[in-house]
Amino acid sequence: MPFVGGRFNELSARTSRAPPPRSLRVLSCRRLGCCFRHHLQSLQISSWDLGIGGLCWGLQDGPRVTAAPQGRWRTWAPSSGRKALRVFVAVSDAPSLCREGTMGPLSREAWAQRLGAFRASPSAFLTGAEGEDLGRDLLSDLRSEKLSEQTKVSLLTLSLEYSDKLWPDATAAEAAATSLLDTLVLLPSRPSALRRLLLLAATTAVVSGGALGPTSGASCRLLPLLLGLASGRDMGRSFGTTSEQRHLQATACECLRELERCKPGLLAGALGMLRSLLGQMGPIQPVSLLLALVLHNTLVVQSRSGAGLQGRLVAEDSSTGSCPWDWTMAGEWDAHLKPQTPSWPTAGGEERGFPVLEPSPEDTRELKAAVAQLLDTSYLLTPVSQAQLLWLLGWALRGLRGQPPVLFKPQLVRLLGTAHLTLLHSVLSLKAAFGEALFTAQDEGLLLRRLTLVAQHPALPSPTHLFYLHCVLSFPENCPLGPEGEEAAPLLLGPQLCQGLMPSLLHDPMVLLARLHLLCLLCADDEEEEKGQLQGPQWFLQELLAGLQQRAALDGGPRALATLCFQASYLVTSCLTRRPAVRTALIHGLAQLYRARPSLAPHFVDLLDQVNPELREPLREVLLQEVVARPGKNEALCWHLQMLAKVAEGATQSATLGFLQAAAVHCTDWGLQQALLRVCRALLRTGGGDGLADLLQKLARQLENADGRDHARLYYVLLSHLSSSKLGMALGPSLAAPALASSLMAENQGFASALMVQETSAPVQLSVGPRKAKGPLPVLYLQVQALGAPVYSLELRFRVEGQVYKPLEAVHIPCLRPGQPAHSLYLPLQPRCPAPARLHVRALYSTPAGLTCHAHLPPLSVTFADLFLPFPELPKGSELCFFDELWNSCLPKGVESRVWCPLGPQGLEALVSQHLEPFVVVAQPPTTYLIAVRLPPDSMLLLRLEKAQVDGVPVALRTDDWAVLPLVGDYLRGLAAH
């Protein structure tokens, strides 16, 4: 029984670990697994000493040879005077056990193609045949001397990005990390870019696979290695020269930081060692961040358990044998990790469960010294790293009872004038955490003035501008007034200080809304505006709203201006609901806006749904008056009805019914009739009346659409037989509403079913008609015919499998009767890519009995040829030049191919005239045809049909979309069958 590894490598003998001479027998394990490893370990032989990575069939000692079908023996000579150990390597006896029947690693080109296919769809690739051995092949080829270092870097990069997919469980991750560490040890002593990546890949595999733990062999190998590299000790020639190991020190610190994030408290025993590294030569930023994170996590765990630091900040002698990692403390972390972004508790957070630690005086002294040491070197870090360090250290000092954060005071001199947004945000976070314990009133005023002045700079990019405005709006004050959580402008921010922050119509929309928010807060704080102050905040706010409403009222103006106007209106209502003057002016302006532009009705409906009742009711009444006073026609009538359906409920019905009676004459199409019936439904929910009953009777008789007449008749029946309370519950169902107990329902067993949409068999037959290639988009020509009974208000809804086409619009047919000619439909298609598709069809219709039913029709197939579109008609004589230009433009970005097209008995001319005639650009029958096809959305297909032969014709084709090649081949080969 063979066992399988990766490749066979010729390795030099290792004389220091030569095995004793003893006999070996053939091993009966299929793969290089535990049995083979234990057998070699009993002989004091490493599997990599043997160079075993190929397809091995046995081991030989002396004359005893185990034969294999094909292959040869390789000799391993450990040292002089020792017996030679021979390993038989089979070339290939079972192709399924080796890659493509060959020994050795894949080539650079093969790996590039394999990695490209994997990145295109990792899940699909791993479920395929090639994905099963991807992880094993990757680990195996990392040890190959035939692959270049650049290719190995690509392999390791893939393992870093998709470690959870390559090794999804703990067992696979453990084996992968062990293999990566073995590869790291076997690297030659010369400088190599692979060492850093191998460290990162091994750490990622252990973490993502869930193999990090005290029982993991890879973890027990990885942690000492990382701590040794991070401490700057000489790890031997296997890890390169001394200068290269210094570069690995930063990588080791990053890996340890990742392990500490996953197991908080794991490195608590290494606090002293990490602190001692700050005073040595080496990378400052990785060591500082690692020490700050370990200190933060240790304080959290110790504060919850009630223990102190227990002298952990004092460096210990490594010769004592103490273990620098603590799995017990890592297991005590029972909460989610803190986010590594500034997320501070407020200055009074101790009473709300903030963990507080009371260390001993010695621990307090060492903790302050460590924090001061980190702060003194923080200026050497990048701004983002400084911000993270300040958060971690601030959290550490925040957990010391009775210890003021005076250590941060020297840093404020440097940080208050910073231009880096991350550091400025850290300053505000420190202020939110410590308040007046760290920031005096002068510091607070200086910081607020700086924010307001910088926010007025005209050259700021929009994101930076928004950041400064957000800082002003959320400024953490030392002594805020009002209840906690209530939004208010800072006390020190008066109208004089923020005159330059007033919004303008010329600002970017997001900046305008942010400045408007600040203006609203200033208006809310201005209890009594001084008399004679002509340009106070409230006056400025009203002028700005008037300008926004005037721009939104422009007929044909951009929709973005209208959206901005309604966003500003909602913001004002949220902040200034209790200001009658502002509310009155806003309602008056919105009424004028609707009067000027009724097409904004959807925006008004959305605003009514969002605002509070204090504004909703007066705004609804004003809009109702605007609608019923100005009946319109056509498009304006549609918007009026949509608005009326929202505001008519609970209103006086006389004016509304008069408007509806006048509008019913102009409701000629299905959409307007449905909008009119929605208004009637809204009136029904409030009880209706005699006027509404007369209107419903009139609509039931006069509406042209059968569906509209059915709805009007149903509403009339409900109005006539149900009381107001039951009518409201029937039209507005709720899970909490009691069941209706109407005599009408008791007497009529079919009443409930009449109100439901019932599923039936297909009432119509739908088929695809002859194809016609014309127009800017492909169109599917359908023919629909009623089967057994008349069908009214038929709506056909289409759903495309997958995402190859954009959503298709529904098709409406007023009436279909059996025996009549088939009704033709035109279904425009909007492909996202030129590919065939399958359409699922659902029919919604009304029966002659007045019931509404739905049915599923047989699916329709859209073939590749249904997407063909011709190019525009060309001037006479320019056809050949036009085709040549298209032909040359396909390359080099496109692709060229040749296909054999069977002809069948009809011949080339008949085949072209039957299938490709609309797309022929140049025709020279019977020898040559030049054909150009447009493929939506933006591709093309060019065909050269050359001289026909006995059983077919050779076709040269070019296209700018390689994905259509298999579709083109199938289409051309299938022409003869059609």
Coordinates of N, CA and C in Angstrom, one line a residue, residues 401-548:
R401 N -8.3 53.9 40.5 CA -9.1 54.7 41.4 C -8.2 55.8 42.0
G402 N -8.7 57.1 41.9 CA -8.1 58.2 42.6 C -6.8 58.6 42.0
Q403 N -6.5 58.2 40.8 CA -5.2 58.6 40.1 C -5.6 59.6 39.0
P404 N -5.3 60.9 39.1 CA -5.6 61.8 38.0 C -4.7 61.6 36.8
P405 N -5.2 61.8 35.6 CA -4.4 61.5 34.4 C -3.4 62.7 34.1
V406 N -2.6 63.0 35.1 CA -1.6 64.1 34.8 C -0.6 63.7 33.8
L407 N -0.4 62.4 33.6 CA 0.7 62.0 32.7 C 0.4 62.4 31.3
F408 N -0.9 62.7 30.9 CA -1.2 63.1 29.6 C -1.1 64.6 29.4
K409 N -0.9 65.3 30.5 CA -0.9 66.8 30.3 C 0.3 67.3 29.4
P410 N 1.5 66.7 29.6 CA 2.5 67.2 28.6 C 2.2 66.9 27.2
Q411 N 1.4 65.8 26.9 CA 1.1 65.5 25.5 C 0.1 66.5 24.9
L412 N -0.7 67.2 25.7 CA -1.7 68.1 25.2 C -1.0 69.3 24.5
V413 N 0.1 69.7 25.0 CA 0.8 70.8 24.3 C 1.2 70.5 22.9
R414 N 1.5 69.2 22.6 CA 1.8 68.8 21.3 C 0.5 68.4 20.5
L415 N -0.4 67.9 21.1 CA -1.6 67.3 20.4 C -2.7 68.4 20.1
L416 N -2.7 69.5 20.9 CA -3.8 70.5 20.7 C -3.6 71.2 19.3
G417 N -2.4 71.3 18.9 CA -2.1 72.0 17.6 C -1.9 71.0 16.4
T418 N -2.3 69.8 16.6 CA -2.0 68.8 15.5 C -3.0 69.0 14.3
A419 N -2.5 68.7 13.2 CA -3.3 68.7 12.0 C -3.8 67.4 11.5
H420 N -3.5 66.3 12.3 CA -3.9 65.0 11.9 C -5.3 64.7 12.6
L421 N -6.2 64.3 11.8 CA -7.6 64.1 12.3 C -7.6 63.0 13.4
T422 N -6.8 61.9 13.2 CA -6.9 60.8 14.2 C -6.4 61.3 15.5
L423 N -5.3 62.1 15.6 CA -4.9 62.6 16.8 C -5.8 63.6 17.5
L424 N -6.5 64.5 16.6 CA -7.5 65.4 17.2 C -8.6 64.6 17.8
H425 N -9.0 63.6 17.1 CA -10.1 62.7 17.7 C -9.7 62.1 19.0
S426 N -8.4 61.7 19.1 CA -7.9 61.2 20.4 C -8.0 62.2 21.5
V427 N -7.6 63.5 21.1 CA -7.7 64.5 22.2 C -9.2 64.7 22.7
L428 N -10.1 64.7 21.7 CA -11.5 64.8 22.1 C -11.9 63.6 22.9
S429 N -11.4 62.4 22.6 CA -11.7 61.2 23.4 C -11.2 61.3 24.8
L430 N -10.0 61.8 24.9 CA -9.4 62.0 26.3 C -10.2 63.0 27.1
K431 N -10.7 64.0 26.4 CA -11.6 65.0 27.1 C -12.9 64.4 27.5
A432 N -13.5 63.5 26.7 CA -14.7 62.9 27.0 C -14.5 61.9 28.2
A433 N -13.3 61.3 28.3 CA -13.1 60.3 29.3 C -12.7 61.0 30.7
F434 N -11.9 62.0 30.7 CA -11.4 62.6 31.9 C -12.0 63.9 32.3
G435 N -12.6 64.7 31.3 CA -13.3 65.9 31.6 C -12.4 66.9 32.2
E436 N -12.8 67.6 33.2 CA -12.1 68.7 33.8 C -10.9 68.2 34.7
A437 N -10.7 66.9 34.9 CA -9.6 66.4 35.5 C -8.3 66.5 34.7
L438 N -8.5 66.7 33.4 CA -7.4 66.8 32.4 C -7.4 68.1 31.7
F439 N -8.6 68.6 31.4 CA -8.8 69.9 30.6 C -9.4 71.0 31.5
T440 N -8.7 72.1 31.6 CA -9.2 73.2 32.3 C -10.2 74.0 31.4
A441 N -10.9 75.0 31.9 CA -11.8 75.8 31.1 C -11.1 76.5 30.0
Q442 N -9.8 76.9 30.2 CA -9.1 77.6 29.1 C -8.8 76.6 28.0
D443 N -8.4 75.4 28.4 CA -8.1 74.3 27.4 C -9.4 74.0 26.6
E444 N -10.5 74.0 27.3 CA -11.8 73.7 26.6 C -12.1 74.8 25.6
G445 N -12.0 76.1 26.0 CA -12.3 77.2 25.1 C -11.3 77.2 23.9
L446 N -10.0 77.0 24.2 CA -9.1 76.9 23.1 C -9.4 75.9 22.1
L447 N -9.7 74.7 22.6 CA -10.0 73.6 21.6 C -11.3 73.8 20.8
L448 N -12.3 74.4 21.5 CA -13.5 74.7 20.7 C -13.3 75.8 19.7
R449 N -12.5 76.8 20.0 CA -12.3 77.9 19.1 C -11.5 77.4 17.9
R450 N -10.5 76.5 18.2 CA -9.7 75.9 17.1 C -10.6 75.1 16.1
L451 N -11.5 74.3 16.7 CA -12.4 73.5 15.8 C -13.3 74.4 15.0
T452 N -13.9 75.4 15.5 CA -14.8 76.3 14.8 C -14.0 77.1 13.7
L453 N -12.8 77.5 14.0 CA -12.0 78.3 13.0 C -11.5 77.4 11.9
V454 N -11.1 76.2 12.2 CA -10.6 75.3 11.1 C -11.8 74.8 10.3
A455 N -13.0 74.6 10.9 CA -14.1 74.2 10.1 C -14.6 75.3 9.1
Q456 N -14.1 76.5 9.2 CA -14.5 77.6 8.3 C -13.5 77.7 7.1
H457 N -12.5 76.9 7.1 CA -11.5 77.0 6.1 C -12.1 76.6 4.7
P458 N -11.9 77.5 3.7 CA -12.6 77.2 2.5 C -12.0 76.1 1.6
A459 N -10.7 75.7 1.9 CA -10.1 74.7 1.1 C -10.2 73.3 1.7
L460 N -11.0 73.1 2.7 CA -11.1 71.8 3.3 C -11.9 70.9 2.4
P461 N -11.4 69.6 2.2 CA -12.2 68.6 1.5 C -13.5 68.4 2.3
S462 N -14.5 67.9 1.6 CA -15.8 67.7 2.2 C -15.8 66.7 3.3
P463 N -15.1 65.5 3.3 CA -15.0 64.6 4.4 C -14.4 65.3 5.7
T464 N -13.3 66.1 5.4 CA -12.6 66.7 6.6 C -13.5 67.8 7.1
H465 N -14.2 68.5 6.3 CA -15.1 69.5 6.7 C -16.2 68.9 7.6
L466 N -16.8 67.8 7.2 CA -17.8 67.1 8.0 C -17.3 66.6 9.3
F467 N -16.0 66.2 9.3 CA -15.4 65.7 10.6 C -15.3 66.9 11.6
Y468 N -14.9 68.0 11.2 CA -14.8 69.2 12.1 C -16.2 69.6 12.6
L469 N -17.1 69.6 11.7 CA -18.5 70.0 12.1 C -19.0 69.0 13.1
H470 N -18.8 67.7 12.8 CA -19.2 66.7 13.8 C -18.6 66.9 15.2
C471 N -17.3 67.2 15.2 CA -16.6 67.5 16.4 C -17.2 68.6 17.2
V472 N -17.6 69.7 16.5 CA -18.3 70.8 17.1 C -19.7 70.4 17.6
L473 N -20.4 69.7 16.8 CA -21.8 69.3 17.3 C -21.7 68.3 18.5
S474 N -20.7 67.5 18.5 CA -20.6 66.5 19.6 C -19.5 66.8 20.6
F475 N -19.2 68.1 20.8 CA -18.1 68.5 21.6 C -18.4 68.1 23.0
P476 N -17.4 67.3 23.7 CA -17.6 66.9 25.1 C -17.3 68.0 26.0
E477 N -18.3 68.5 26.7 CA -18.1 69.7 27.6 C -17.7 69.1 29.0
N478 N -17.0 70.0 29.7 CA -16.7 69.7 31.1 C -17.9 69.6 32.0
C479 N -18.8 70.6 31.8 CA -20.0 70.7 32.7 C -21.2 71.0 31.8
P480 N -21.7 70.0 31.1 CA -22.9 70.2 30.2 C -24.1 70.4 31.0
L481 N -25.0 71.2 30.5 CA -26.3 71.5 31.1 C -27.4 70.6 30.4
G482 N -28.5 70.5 31.1 CA -29.6 69.7 30.6 C -29.4 68.2 30.9
P483 N -30.5 67.4 30.6 CA -30.4 66.0 30.9 C -29.4 65.3 29.9
E484 N -28.9 64.1 30.4 CA -27.9 63.4 29.6 C -28.6 62.8 28.4
G485 N -27.9 62.9 27.3 CA -28.4 62.4 26.0 C -29.1 63.4 25.2
E486 N -29.5 64.6 25.8 CA -30.2 65.6 25.0 C -29.2 66.4 24.2
E487 N -29.6 66.6 22.9 CA -28.7 67.2 22.0 C -28.8 68.7 22.2
A488 N -27.6 69.4 22.3 CA -27.6 70.8 22.5 C -26.2 71.3 22.0
A489 N -26.2 72.6 21.6 CA -25.0 73.2 21.2 C -24.1 73.5 22.4
P490 N -22.7 73.4 22.3 CA -21.9 73.7 23.4 C -22.1 75.1 24.0
L491 N -22.0 75.2 25.3 CA -22.3 76.5 26.0 C -21.4 77.6 25.5
L492 N -20.1 77.3 25.2 CA -19.2 78.3 24.8 C -19.3 78.7 23.3
L493 N -20.2 78.0 22.6 CA -20.3 78.3 21.2 C -21.5 79.2 21.0
G494 N -21.3 80.5 21.0 CA -22.3 81.5 20.8 C -22.4 81.9 19.4
P495 N -23.4 82.7 19.0 CA -23.6 83.2 17.6 C -22.4 83.9 17.1
Q496 N -21.7 84.7 17.9 CA -20.5 85.4 17.4 C -19.4 84.5 17.0
L497 N -19.2 83.4 17.8 CA -18.1 82.5 17.4 C -18.4 81.6 16.2
C498 N -19.6 81.3 15.9 CA -19.9 80.5 14.8 C -20.6 81.2 13.6
Q499 N -20.3 82.5 13.5 CA -20.9 83.3 12.4 C -20.4 82.7 11.1
G500 N -19.2 82.2 11.1 CA -18.6 81.7 9.8 C -19.1 80.3 9.5
L501 N -19.9 79.7 10.4 CA -20.4 78.3 10.2 C -21.8 78.3 9.7
M502 N -22.4 79.5 9.4 CA -23.8 79.5 8.9 C -23.9 78.8 7.5
P503 N -24.9 78.0 7.3 CA -25.0 77.3 6.0 C -25.4 78.2 4.9
S504 N -25.0 77.8 3.7 CA -25.2 78.5 2.5 C -25.7 77.6 1.4
L505 N -26.5 78.1 0.5 CA -26.9 77.3 -0.6 C -25.8 76.8 -1.5
L506 N -24.7 77.4 -1.4 CA -23.5 77.0 -2.3 C -22.7 75.9 -1.7
H507 N -23.0 75.5 -0.5 CA -22.3 74.4 0.1 C -22.6 73.1 -0.5
D508 N -21.8 72.1 -0.2 CA -22.0 70.7 -0.6 C -23.3 70.3 0.3
P509 N -24.1 69.4 -0.3 CA -25.4 69.0 0.5 C -25.1 68.5 1.9
M510 N -24.1 67.6 2.0 CA -23.9 67.1 3.3 C -23.3 68.1 4.3
V511 N -22.5 69.0 3.8 CA -21.9 70.1 4.6 C -23.1 71.0 5.0
L512 N -24.0 71.3 4.0 CA -25.1 72.2 4.3 C -25.9 71.6 5.4
L513 N -26.2 70.3 5.4 CA -27.1 69.7 6.4 C -26.4 69.8 7.8
A514 N -25.1 69.5 7.8 CA -24.3 69.6 9.1 C -24.4 71.0 9.7
R515 N -24.1 72.0 8.8 CA -24.2 73.4 9.3 C -25.6 73.8 9.7
L516 N -26.6 73.2 9.0 CA -28.0 73.5 9.4 C -28.3 72.9 10.7
H517 N -27.8 71.7 11.0 CA -28.0 71.1 12.3 C -27.4 72.0 13.4
L518 N -26.2 72.5 13.2 CA -25.7 73.5 14.2 C -26.5 74.7 14.3
L519 N -27.0 75.2 13.2 CA -27.9 76.4 13.3 C -29.2 76.1 14.1
C520 N -29.8 74.9 13.9 CA -31.0 74.6 14.6 C -30.7 74.5 16.1
L521 N -29.6 74.0 16.5 CA -29.3 73.9 17.9 C -29.1 75.3 18.5
L522 N -28.5 76.2 17.7 CA -28.4 77.6 18.2 C -29.7 78.2 18.4
C523 N -30.6 77.9 17.4 CA -32.0 78.5 17.5 C -32.7 77.9 18.7
A524 N -32.5 76.6 19.0 CA -33.2 76.0 20.1 C -32.7 76.6 21.4
D525 N -31.4 77.0 21.5 CA -30.9 77.6 22.7 C -31.3 79.1 22.9
D526 N -31.7 79.7 21.8 CA -32.0 81.1 21.8 C -33.4 81.3 22.2
E527 N -33.7 81.3 23.5 CA -35.1 81.3 24.0 C -35.9 82.5 23.6
E528 N -35.3 83.7 23.7 CA -36.0 84.9 23.4 C -35.1 85.7 22.5
E529 N -35.4 85.8 21.3 CA -34.6 86.6 20.3 C -34.8 88.1 20.6
E530 N -33.7 88.8 20.7 CA -33.8 90.2 21.1 C -34.5 90.9 20.0
K531 N -35.3 91.9 20.5 CA -36.1 92.7 19.6 C -35.1 93.6 18.8
G532 N -35.4 93.8 17.5 CA -34.6 94.6 16.7 C -33.4 93.9 16.1
Q533 N -33.2 92.7 16.5 CA -32.1 91.9 15.9 C -32.6 91.3 14.6
L534 N -32.3 91.9 13.5 CA -32.8 91.6 12.2 C -32.2 90.3 11.6
Q535 N -31.0 90.0 12.0 CA -30.4 88.8 11.4 C -29.9 87.9 12.4
G536 N -30.8 87.4 13.3 CA -30.5 86.4 14.3 C -30.5 85.0 13.7
P537 N -30.2 84.0 14.5 CA -30.2 82.6 14.0 C -31.5 82.2 13.4
Q538 N -32.6 82.6 14.0 CA -34.0 82.2 13.6 C -34.3 82.8 12.2
W539 N -34.0 84.1 12.1 CA -34.2 84.8 10.8 C -33.4 84.1 9.7
F540 N -32.1 83.8 10.0 CA -31.2 83.2 9.0 C -31.8 81.8 8.6
L541 N -32.3 81.1 9.6 CA -32.9 79.7 9.3 C -34.1 79.8 8.4
Q542 N -35.0 80.8 8.6 CA -36.1 80.9 7.7 C -35.7 81.3 6.3
E543 N -34.7 82.2 6.2 CA -34.3 82.6 4.9 C -33.7 81.4 4.1
L544 N -32.9 80.6 4.9 CA -32.3 79.4 4.2 C -33.4 78.4 3.7
L545 N -34.4 78.2 4.6 CA -35.4 77.2 4.2 C -36.2 77.8 3.0
A546 N -36.4 79.1 2.9 CA -37.1 79.7 1.8 C -36.3 79.5 0.5
G547 N -35.0 79.7 0.6 CA -34.1 79.4 -0.6 C -34.1 78.0 -1.0
L548 N -34.1 77.1 -0.1 CA -34.1 75.7 -0.5 C -35.5 75.3 -1.1

